[in-house]
Coordinates of N, CA and C in Angstrom, one line a residue:
Chain A
G1 N -104.7 68.4 -127.1 CA -104.5 68.7 -128.5 C -104.2 70.2 -128.7
A2 N -103.8 70.6 -129.9 CA -103.5 71.9 -130.1 C -104.7 72.8 -130.4
G3 N -105.8 72.3 -130.9 CA -106.9 73.1 -131.2 C -108.1 72.8 -130.3
V4 N -109.2 73.5 -130.7 CA -110.5 73.2 -130.0 C -111.1 71.9 -130.5
S5 N -111.5 71.0 -129.6 CA -112.0 69.7 -129.9 C -113.5 69.6 -129.5
Q6 N -114.3 69.2 -130.5 CA -115.7 69.0 -130.2 C -116.1 67.6 -130.5
S7 N -117.0 67.1 -129.6 CA -117.6 65.7 -129.8 C -119.0 65.7 -129.4
P8 N -119.9 64.8 -130.1 CA -119.5 64.1 -131.3 C -119.4 65.0 -132.5
R9 N -118.9 64.6 -133.6 CA -118.9 65.4 -134.8 C -120.3 65.4 -135.4
Y10 N -121.0 64.3 -135.3 CA -122.4 64.2 -135.9 C -123.3 63.6 -134.8
K11 N -124.5 64.1 -134.7 CA -125.4 63.6 -133.7 C -126.8 63.6 -134.4
V12 N -127.5 62.4 -134.4 CA -128.8 62.3 -134.9 C -129.7 61.9 -133.7
A13 N -130.8 62.7 -133.5 CA -131.7 62.4 -132.4 C -133.1 62.5 -132.8
K14 N -134.0 61.8 -132.2 CA -135.4 62.0 -132.5 C -136.0 63.1 -131.7
R15 N -137.0 63.8 -132.3 CA -137.6 64.9 -131.7 C -138.1 64.5 -130.3
G16 N -137.8 65.4 -129.3 CA -138.2 65.1 -127.9 C -137.0 64.6 -127.1
Q17 N -136.0 64.1 -127.7 CA -134.9 63.5 -126.9 C -134.0 64.7 -126.4
D18 N -133.2 64.4 -125.4 CA -132.2 65.3 -124.9 C -130.8 65.0 -125.5
V19 N -130.0 66.0 -125.8 CA -128.7 65.8 -126.4 C -127.7 66.6 -125.6
A20 N -126.4 66.1 -125.6 CA -125.3 66.8 -124.9 C -124.2 66.9 -125.8
L21 N -123.6 68.1 -126.0 CA -122.5 68.3 -126.9 C -121.3 68.8 -126.1
R22 N -120.1 68.3 -126.4 CA -119.0 68.6 -125.6 C -118.0 69.4 -126.3
C23 N -117.3 70.3 -125.6 CA -116.2 71.1 -126.1 C -115.0 71.1 -125.2
D24 N -113.9 70.8 -125.8 CA -112.6 70.9 -125.1 C -111.8 72.1 -125.7
P25 N -111.7 73.2 -125.0 CA -111.0 74.4 -125.5 C -109.5 74.2 -125.6
I26 N -108.9 75.2 -126.2 CA -107.4 75.2 -126.2 C -106.9 75.4 -124.8
S27 N -105.9 74.6 -124.4 CA -105.4 74.7 -123.0 C -105.0 76.1 -122.6
G28 N -105.5 76.6 -121.5 CA -105.1 77.9 -121.0 C -106.0 79.0 -121.5
H29 N -106.9 78.7 -122.4 CA -107.9 79.7 -122.8 C -108.9 79.9 -121.8
V30 N -109.1 81.2 -121.4 CA -110.0 81.6 -120.4 C -111.4 81.7 -120.9
S31 N -111.6 82.2 -122.1 CA -112.9 82.5 -122.6 C -113.4 81.3 -123.5
L32 N -114.7 81.0 -123.4 CA -115.3 80.0 -124.2 C -116.6 80.4 -124.7
F33 N -116.9 80.2 -126.0 CA -118.1 80.6 -126.6 C -118.8 79.5 -127.3
W34 N -120.1 79.5 -127.4 CA -120.9 78.6 -128.2 C -121.7 79.4 -129.2
Y35 N -121.7 78.8 -130.5 CA -122.4 79.5 -131.6 C -123.2 78.4 -132.3
Q36 N -124.3 78.8 -132.9 CA -125.2 77.9 -133.7 C -125.1 78.4 -135.2
Q37 N -124.9 77.5 -136.1 CA -124.8 77.9 -137.5 C -125.8 77.1 -138.3
A38 N -126.8 77.8 -138.8 CA -127.8 77.2 -139.7 C -127.2 77.2 -141.2
L39 N -127.8 76.4 -142.0 CA -127.3 76.2 -143.4 C -127.3 77.6 -144.1
G40 N -126.2 77.9 -144.7 CA -126.2 79.1 -145.5 C -126.1 80.4 -144.7
Q41 N -125.9 80.3 -143.4 CA -125.8 81.5 -142.6 C -124.4 81.6 -141.9
G42 N -124.2 82.7 -141.3 CA -123.0 82.8 -140.4 C -123.3 82.3 -139.0
P43 N -122.3 81.9 -138.3 CA -122.5 81.5 -136.9 C -123.2 82.6 -136.1
E44 N -124.1 82.1 -135.2 CA -124.8 83.0 -134.3 C -124.5 82.7 -132.9
F45 N -124.2 83.7 -132.1 CA -123.8 83.6 -130.7 C -124.9 83.0 -129.8
L46 N -124.5 82.1 -129.0 CA -125.4 81.5 -128.0 C -125.0 81.9 -126.6
T47 N -123.8 81.6 -126.2 CA -123.4 81.9 -124.8 C -121.9 82.0 -124.6
Y48 N -121.5 82.7 -123.5 CA -120.1 83.0 -123.3 C -119.7 82.7 -121.8
F49 N -118.5 82.0 -121.7 CA -118.0 81.7 -120.3 C -116.6 82.4 -120.2
Q50 N -116.4 82.9 -119.0 CA -115.0 83.3 -118.6 C -114.7 82.4 -117.4
N51 N -113.7 81.6 -117.7 CA -113.5 80.5 -116.7 C -114.8 79.7 -116.5
E52 N -115.2 79.5 -115.2 CA -116.4 78.7 -115.0 C -117.7 79.6 -115.0
A53 N -117.5 80.9 -115.0 CA -118.6 81.8 -114.9 C -119.3 82.0 -116.3
Q54 N -120.6 81.8 -116.4 CA -121.3 82.1 -117.6 C -121.7 83.6 -117.5
L55 N -121.0 84.4 -118.3 CA -121.2 85.8 -118.2 C -122.3 86.3 -119.2
D56 N -122.6 85.6 -120.2 CA -123.6 86.0 -121.2 C -124.3 84.8 -121.8
K57 N -125.6 84.8 -121.6 CA -126.4 83.7 -122.2 C -127.5 84.3 -123.0
S58 N -127.3 85.5 -123.5 CA -128.4 86.2 -124.2 C -128.8 85.6 -125.5
G59 N -127.9 84.7 -126.1 CA -128.2 84.1 -127.4 C -128.9 82.8 -127.3
L60 N -129.1 82.2 -126.1 CA -129.7 80.9 -126.0 C -131.2 81.1 -126.5
P61 N -131.7 80.3 -127.4 CA -133.0 80.6 -128.0 C -134.1 80.2 -127.1
S62 N -134.0 79.3 -126.2 CA -135.1 79.0 -125.3 C -134.5 78.4 -124.0
D63 N -135.4 78.2 -123.0 CA -134.9 77.5 -121.8 C -134.7 76.0 -122.0
R64 N -134.8 75.5 -123.2 CA -134.4 74.1 -123.4 C -132.9 74.0 -123.6
F65 N -132.3 75.2 -123.8 CA -130.8 75.2 -124.0 C -130.1 75.5 -122.7
F66 N -129.1 74.8 -122.4 CA -128.4 75.0 -121.1 C -126.9 74.7 -121.4
A67 N -126.0 75.5 -120.9 CA -124.6 75.3 -121.0 C -123.9 75.4 -119.7
E68 N -122.8 74.6 -119.5 CA -122.0 74.7 -118.3 C -120.6 74.5 -118.6
R69 N -119.8 74.9 -117.6 CA -118.3 74.8 -117.7 C -117.8 74.7 -116.3
P70 N -118.1 73.7 -115.6 CA -118.0 73.6 -114.1 C -116.6 73.8 -113.6
E71 N -115.5 73.4 -114.3 CA -114.2 73.6 -113.8 C -113.4 74.5 -114.6
G72 N -114.1 75.3 -115.5 CA -113.4 76.3 -116.2 C -112.6 75.8 -117.4
S73 N -112.8 74.5 -117.8 CA -112.1 74.0 -119.0 C -113.2 73.4 -119.9
V74 N -113.5 72.2 -119.8 CA -114.4 71.5 -120.7 C -115.8 72.1 -120.5
S75 N -116.5 72.3 -121.6 CA -117.9 72.8 -121.6 C -118.9 71.8 -122.2
T76 N -120.1 71.8 -121.8 CA -121.1 71.0 -122.3 C -122.3 71.9 -122.7
L77 N -122.9 71.7 -123.9 CA -124.1 72.4 -124.3 C -125.2 71.3 -124.3
K78 N -126.2 71.5 -123.5 CA -127.3 70.5 -123.5 C -128.6 71.1 -124.0
I79 N -129.2 70.3 -124.8 CA -130.5 70.7 -125.4 C -131.6 69.7 -125.0
Q80 N -132.6 70.2 -124.3 CA -133.6 69.3 -123.8 C -134.8 69.3 -124.8
R81 N -135.5 68.2 -124.8 CA -136.7 68.0 -125.6 C -136.5 68.7 -127.0
T82 N -135.6 68.1 -127.7 CA -135.2 68.7 -129.0 C -136.3 68.8 -130.0
Q83 N -136.2 69.9 -130.8 CA -137.2 70.2 -131.8 C -136.5 70.2 -133.2
Q84 N -137.2 70.1 -134.3 CA -136.6 70.0 -135.6 C -135.8 71.3 -135.9
E85 N -136.3 72.4 -135.4 CA -135.6 73.7 -135.6 C -134.2 73.8 -134.9
D86 N -134.0 72.8 -134.0 CA -132.7 72.8 -133.4 C -131.6 72.2 -134.3
S87 N -132.0 71.6 -135.4 CA -131.0 71.1 -136.4 C -130.1 72.2 -136.9
A88 N -128.8 72.0 -136.7 CA -127.8 73.0 -137.0 C -126.4 72.5 -136.7
V89 N -125.4 73.2 -137.1 CA -124.1 72.9 -136.6 C -123.8 73.8 -135.4
Y90 N -123.3 73.2 -134.3 CA -123.0 73.9 -133.1 C -121.5 74.0 -133.0
L91 N -121.0 75.2 -132.9 CA -119.6 75.5 -132.9 C -119.2 76.0 -131.5
C92 N -118.0 75.6 -131.1 CA -117.4 76.1 -129.9 C -116.2 76.8 -130.3
A93 N -115.9 77.9 -129.5 CA -114.7 78.7 -129.8 C -114.1 79.0 -128.5
S94 N -112.7 79.2 -128.5 CA -112.1 79.7 -127.2 C -111.1 80.8 -127.6
S95 N -110.8 81.6 -126.6 CA -109.8 82.6 -126.8 C -109.0 82.8 -125.4
L96 N -107.9 83.5 -125.5 CA -107.0 83.6 -124.3 C -107.8 84.3 -123.2
G97 N -108.6 85.4 -123.6 CA -109.3 86.1 -122.6 C -109.3 87.6 -122.7
A98 N -110.3 88.2 -122.2 CA -110.5 89.7 -122.4 C -109.3 90.5 -121.7
V99 N -108.8 90.0 -120.6 CA -107.8 90.8 -119.9 C -106.5 91.0 -120.7
T100 N -106.3 90.2 -121.7 CA -105.1 90.3 -122.5 C -105.4 91.2 -123.8
G101 N -106.5 91.8 -123.8 CA -106.8 92.7 -125.0 C -107.5 91.9 -126.1
N102 N -107.7 92.6 -127.2 CA -108.3 91.9 -128.3 C -107.6 90.6 -128.7
Q103 N -108.4 89.5 -128.6 CA -107.8 88.2 -129.0 C -108.8 87.5 -129.9
P104 N -108.3 86.9 -131.0 CA -109.2 86.2 -131.9 C -109.8 84.9 -131.2
Q105 N -111.0 84.5 -131.6 CA -111.5 83.3 -131.1 C -111.1 82.2 -132.1
H106 N -110.8 81.0 -131.6 CA -110.4 79.9 -132.4 C -111.5 78.8 -132.3
F107 N -112.0 78.3 -133.4 CA -113.1 77.5 -133.5 C -112.8 76.0 -133.6
G108 N -113.6 75.1 -133.0 CA -113.6 73.7 -133.3 C -114.3 73.4 -134.6
D109 N -114.3 72.1 -135.0 CA -115.0 71.8 -136.3 C -116.5 71.6 -136.1
G110 N -117.0 71.7 -134.9 CA -118.5 71.7 -134.7 C -119.1 70.3 -134.6
T111 N -120.3 70.3 -134.1 CA -121.1 69.1 -134.0 C -122.3 69.4 -134.9
R112 N -122.5 68.5 -135.9 CA -123.7 68.7 -136.8 C -124.9 67.9 -136.1
L113 N -125.9 68.6 -135.7 CA -127.0 68.0 -135.0 C -128.2 67.9 -136.0
S114 N -128.7 66.7 -136.1 CA -129.9 66.5 -137.0 C -131.0 65.9 -136.1
I115 N -132.2 66.6 -136.1 CA -133.3 66.1 -135.3 C -134.4 65.6 -136.3
L116 N -134.7 64.3 -136.1 CA -135.7 63.7 -137.0 C -137.1 63.8 -136.5
Chain B
D1 N -132.4 92.6 -137.5 CA -131.6 93.4 -138.4 C -130.2 92.8 -138.4
Q2 N -129.6 92.8 -139.7 CA -128.3 92.3 -139.8 C -127.2 93.4 -139.5
Q3 N -126.4 93.2 -138.5 CA -125.5 94.2 -138.2 C -124.2 94.1 -139.0
V4 N -123.9 92.9 -139.5 CA -122.7 92.7 -140.4 C -123.2 92.1 -141.7
K5 N -122.9 92.8 -142.8 CA -123.4 92.4 -144.1 C -122.3 92.1 -145.0
Q6 N -122.4 90.9 -145.7 CA -121.5 90.6 -146.8 C -122.5 90.4 -148.0
N7 N -122.5 91.5 -148.8 CA -123.5 91.5 -149.9 C -123.2 90.7 -151.1
S8 N -122.0 90.1 -151.2 CA -121.7 89.3 -152.3 C -121.7 87.8 -151.9
P9 N -122.6 87.0 -152.3 CA -122.6 85.6 -151.8 C -121.5 84.8 -152.4
S10 N -121.0 85.3 -153.6 CA -119.9 84.5 -154.2 C -119.0 85.4 -155.1
L11 N -117.8 84.9 -155.3 CA -116.8 85.7 -156.1 C -115.9 84.7 -156.8
S12 N -115.7 84.9 -158.0 CA -114.7 84.1 -158.8 C -113.5 84.9 -159.3
V13 N -112.3 84.4 -159.1 CA -111.1 85.2 -159.4 C -110.1 84.2 -160.1
Q14 N -109.4 84.7 -161.0 CA -108.3 83.9 -161.7 C -107.1 83.8 -160.7
E15 N -106.5 82.6 -160.8 CA -105.3 82.4 -160.0 C -104.3 83.5 -160.3
G16 N -103.6 84.0 -159.2 CA -102.6 85.0 -159.4 C -103.1 86.4 -159.3
R17 N -104.4 86.6 -159.5 CA -105.0 88.0 -159.4 C -105.4 88.3 -158.0
I18 N -105.9 89.5 -157.8 CA -106.3 89.9 -156.5 C -107.7 89.6 -156.2
S19 N -108.0 89.1 -155.0 CA -109.4 88.8 -154.5 C -109.7 89.9 -153.5
I20 N -110.8 90.6 -153.7 CA -111.3 91.6 -152.7 C -112.7 91.2 -152.2
L21 N -112.7 91.0 -150.9 CA -114.0 90.6 -150.3 C -114.4 91.8 -149.4
N22 N -115.7 92.1 -149.4 CA -116.2 93.3 -148.8 C -117.2 93.0 -147.6
C23 N -117.2 93.9 -146.7 CA -118.1 93.7 -145.5 C -118.5 95.1 -145.0
D24 N -119.8 95.2 -144.7 CA -120.3 96.5 -144.1 C -120.9 96.2 -142.8
Y25 N -120.9 97.1 -141.9 CA -121.5 96.9 -140.6 C -122.3 98.2 -140.2
T26 N -123.2 98.0 -139.3 CA -124.1 99.1 -138.9 C -123.9 99.5 -137.4
N27 N -123.4 98.7 -136.6 CA -123.2 99.0 -135.2 C -122.0 99.8 -134.9
S28 N -122.1 101.0 -134.5 CA -121.0 101.9 -134.3 C -120.2 101.5 -133.0
M29 N -120.7 100.6 -132.2 CA -119.9 100.1 -131.0 C -118.9 99.0 -131.4
F30 N -119.0 98.5 -132.6 CA -118.0 97.5 -133.0 C -116.6 98.1 -133.1
D31 N -115.6 97.5 -132.5 CA -114.3 98.0 -132.5 C -113.2 97.0 -132.8
Y32 N -113.6 95.8 -133.1 CA -112.6 94.7 -133.4 C -113.3 93.9 -134.5
F33 N -112.5 93.7 -135.5 CA -113.0 93.0 -136.7 C -112.1 91.9 -137.1
L34 N -112.7 90.8 -137.6 CA -111.9 89.6 -138.0 C -112.4 89.0 -139.3
W35 N -111.6 88.3 -140.0 CA -111.9 87.5 -141.1 C -111.6 86.1 -140.8
Y36 N -112.6 85.2 -141.1 CA -112.4 83.8 -141.0 C -112.6 83.1 -142.3
K37 N -111.9 82.0 -142.5 CA -112.0 81.2 -143.7 C -112.6 79.8 -143.3
K38 N -113.5 79.3 -144.1 CA -114.1 78.1 -143.8 C -114.2 77.1 -144.9
Y39 N -113.6 75.9 -144.7 CA -113.8 74.8 -145.7 C -115.0 74.0 -145.3
P40 N -115.6 73.3 -146.2 CA -116.7 72.4 -145.9 C -116.4 71.4 -144.8
A41 N -117.3 71.2 -143.9 CA -117.2 70.2 -142.8 C -116.1 70.6 -141.8
E42 N -115.6 71.8 -141.8 CA -114.6 72.2 -140.8 C -115.1 73.5 -140.2
G43 N -114.5 73.8 -139.0 CA -114.9 75.1 -138.4 C -114.2 76.2 -139.0
P44 N -114.6 77.5 -138.7 CA -114.0 78.7 -139.3 C -112.5 78.7 -138.7
T45 N -111.6 79.1 -139.6 CA -110.2 79.3 -139.2 C -109.9 80.8 -139.3
F46 N -109.3 81.3 -138.2 CA -109.0 82.7 -138.1 C -107.9 83.0 -139.1
L47 N -108.1 84.2 -139.8 CA -107.2 84.6 -140.8 C -106.4 85.9 -140.4
I48 N -107.2 86.9 -140.1 CA -106.6 88.2 -139.8 C -107.6 89.1 -139.1
S49 N -107.1 90.0 -138.3 CA -108.0 90.9 -137.5 C -107.5 92.3 -137.6
I50 N -108.4 93.2 -137.2 CA -108.0 94.6 -137.1 C -108.7 95.3 -136.0
S51 N -108.0 96.1 -135.3 CA -108.7 96.9 -134.2 C -109.1 98.3 -134.8
S52 N -110.1 98.9 -134.2 CA -110.6 100.1 -134.8 C -109.7 101.3 -134.7
I53 N -108.6 101.1 -134.0 CA -107.6 102.2 -133.9 C -106.7 102.2 -135.2
K54 N -106.8 101.2 -136.0 CA -106.0 101.1 -137.2 C -106.9 101.2 -138.4
D55 N -106.2 101.4 -139.6 CA -107.0 101.3 -140.8 C -106.5 100.3 -141.8
K56 N -105.4 99.6 -141.4 CA -104.9 98.6 -142.2 C -104.1 97.6 -141.4
N57 N -104.2 96.3 -141.7 CA -103.3 95.3 -141.1 C -103.0 94.3 -142.2
E58 N -101.7 93.9 -142.2 CA -101.2 93.0 -143.2 C -100.6 91.8 -142.6
D59 N -100.8 90.6 -143.3 CA -100.2 89.4 -142.9 C -99.9 88.5 -144.1
G60 N -98.8 88.6 -144.6 CA -98.4 87.8 -145.8 C -99.3 88.3 -147.0
R61 N -100.0 87.3 -147.6 CA -100.8 87.7 -148.8 C -102.1 88.3 -148.4
F62 N -102.4 88.4 -147.1 CA -103.7 89.0 -146.7 C -103.6 90.3 -146.1
T63 N -104.4 91.3 -146.5 CA -104.5 92.6 -146.0 C -105.9 93.0 -145.7
V64 N -106.2 93.5 -144.5 CA -107.5 94.0 -144.2 C -107.5 95.5 -144.1
F65 N -108.5 96.1 -144.7 CA -108.6 97.6 -144.6 C -109.9 97.9 -143.9
L66 N -109.8 99.0 -143.0 CA -111.0 99.4 -142.3 C -111.3 100.9 -142.6
N67 N -112.5 101.2 -143.0 CA -112.9 102.5 -143.2 C -114.0 102.8 -142.2
K68 N -113.7 103.4 -141.0 CA -114.6 103.6 -140.0 C -115.8 104.5 -140.3
S69 N -115.5 105.6 -141.1 CA -116.5 106.5 -141.4 C -117.5 105.9 -142.3
A70 N -117.1 105.0 -143.2 CA -118.1 104.3 -144.1 C -118.6 103.0 -143.4
K71 N -118.1 102.6 -142.3 CA -118.4 101.4 -141.6 C -118.3 100.2 -142.6
H72 N -117.1 100.2 -143.2 CA -116.8 99.2 -144.2 C -115.4 98.6 -144.0
L73 N -115.3 97.3 -144.2 CA -113.9 96.7 -144.3 C -113.8 95.8 -145.4
S74 N -112.6 95.5 -145.8 CA -112.4 94.6 -147.0 C -111.1 93.8 -146.7
L75 N -111.1 92.6 -147.3 CA -110.0 91.7 -147.2 C -109.5 91.5 -148.6
H76 N -108.2 91.8 -148.8 CA -107.5 91.7 -150.0 C -106.5 90.4 -150.0
I77 N -106.6 89.6 -151.0 CA -105.7 88.4 -151.0 C -104.9 88.6 -152.3
V78 N -103.6 88.7 -152.2 CA -102.7 88.9 -153.3 C -101.4 88.1 -153.2
P79 N -101.1 87.2 -154.1 CA -101.9 86.7 -155.2 C -102.9 85.6 -154.8
S80 N -104.0 85.5 -155.4 CA -104.9 84.5 -155.1 C -104.4 83.1 -155.6
Q81 N -104.7 82.1 -154.7 CA -104.2 80.7 -155.0 C -105.4 79.8 -155.0
P82 N -105.4 78.7 -155.7 CA -106.6 77.7 -155.7 C -106.9 77.3 -154.3
G83 N -105.9 77.1 -153.4 CA -106.2 76.7 -152.0 C -106.9 77.8 -151.2
D84 N -107.1 79.0 -151.8 CA -107.8 80.0 -151.1 C -109.3 79.8 -151.3
S85 N -109.7 78.9 -152.2 CA -111.1 78.7 -152.4 C -111.8 78.2 -151.2
A86 N -112.8 79.0 -150.7 CA -113.4 78.6 -149.4 C -114.5 79.7 -149.2
V87 N -115.3 79.6 -148.1 CA -116.2 80.6 -147.7 C -115.5 81.5 -146.7
Y88 N -115.6 82.8 -146.9 CA -115.0 83.8 -146.0 C -116.0 84.5 -145.2
F89 N -115.9 84.6 -143.9 CA -116.8 85.3 -143.0 C -116.1 86.5 -142.4
C90 N -116.8 87.6 -142.4 CA -116.5 88.8 -141.7 C -117.1 88.7 -140.4
A91 N -116.5 89.2 -139.3 CA -117.0 89.1 -138.0 C -116.6 90.4 -137.2
A92 N -117.4 90.8 -136.2 CA -117.1 92.0 -135.4 C -117.5 91.8 -134.0
S93 N -116.8 92.5 -133.1 CA -117.2 92.5 -131.7 C -117.1 93.9 -131.1
A94 N -117.8 94.2 -130.1 CA -117.8 95.5 -129.4 C -116.9 95.3 -128.1
W95 N -115.6 95.0 -128.3 CA -114.7 94.7 -127.3 C -114.7 95.7 -126.2
G96 N -114.6 97.0 -126.6 CA -114.5 98.0 -125.6 C -115.7 98.2 -124.7
A97 N -116.8 97.8 -125.2 CA -118.1 97.8 -124.5 C -118.3 96.6 -123.7
G98 N -117.3 95.7 -123.6 CA -117.4 94.5 -122.8 C -118.3 93.4 -123.5
S99 N -118.5 93.5 -124.8 CA -119.3 92.5 -125.5 C -118.3 91.7 -126.4
Y100 N -118.0 90.5 -125.9 CA -116.9 89.8 -126.6 C -117.4 88.8 -127.7
Q101 N -118.7 88.7 -127.7 CA -119.3 87.8 -128.7 C -119.0 88.3 -130.1
L102 N -118.9 87.4 -131.1 CA -118.7 87.8 -132.5 C -120.1 87.8 -133.2
T103 N -120.3 88.9 -134.0 CA -121.4 88.9 -134.9 C -120.9 88.7 -136.3
F104 N -121.4 87.7 -137.0 CA -120.9 87.3 -138.3 C -121.8 87.8 -139.4
G105 N -121.2 88.0 -140.6 CA -121.9 88.1 -141.8 C -122.3 86.7 -142.3
K106 N -123.0 86.7 -143.5 CA -123.4 85.4 -144.0 C -122.4 84.7 -144.9
G107 N -121.3 85.4 -145.1 CA -120.2 84.7 -145.8 C -120.2 85.0 -147.3
T108 N -119.0 84.9 -147.9 CA -118.8 85.0 -149.4 C -118.0 83.8 -149.8
K109 N -118.5 83.1 -150.8 CA -117.8 81.9 -151.3 C -116.9 82.4 -152.4
L110 N -115.6 82.2 -152.1 CA -114.5 82.6 -153.1 C -114.1 81.3 -153.9
S111 N -114.1 81.5 -155.2 CA -113.6 80.4 -156.0 C -112.4 81.0 -156.8
V112 N -111.2 80.4 -156.7 CA -110.0 80.8 -157.4 C -109.8 79.8 -158.5
I113 N -109.9 80.3 -159.7 CA -109.8 79.4 -160.9 C -108.4 79.3 -161.4
P114 N -107.9 78.0 -161.5 CA -106.5 77.8 -161.9 C -106.3 78.3 -163.4

């Protein structure tokens, strides 16, 4: 597709369950980012990949959060032993890459995660 | 501490008039600034950006102004249209320092009244 695709759009899980969120970036985009957006707030950075390399994971809130991009394209954000405070919209963004200079990030529509 | 601040949670403007959305930042390492528009249940859509080497960038009805000494940027929409009604986010990155993550403000909800 032409844009960033995220699935599922909505996910409901019980506290303590593991969840996996998928992101399909724009074809050819080197850089991929994950953000978390709480209600009424701006998106907050979680982690950054350049191709398959995770170059920055400073925003991951705990070791229950794990992200991967094994082939440098599709990425998965995994949350283990979910807690109620994990409820948020998780946004994925991609961009052409740093080597081409300043490039805007393009966002998917997000996955709305609700933990009961 | 909030490094990017949008102090107006909401703004109402008459159709055809100018909308001015403001953003302040505190991190002097920020060198790339962007505005995003967001409709409910959708992801942010990129609108316009500006590098710190410029003080103005224009794209159709949208113009972004950057005042580095004041650490302030603004987005002007002229003329405003009802379809512009959305939440607008200001974002910044420290590209030159190798930090590509975006830091966002909390957003300003723009309502354009027909």
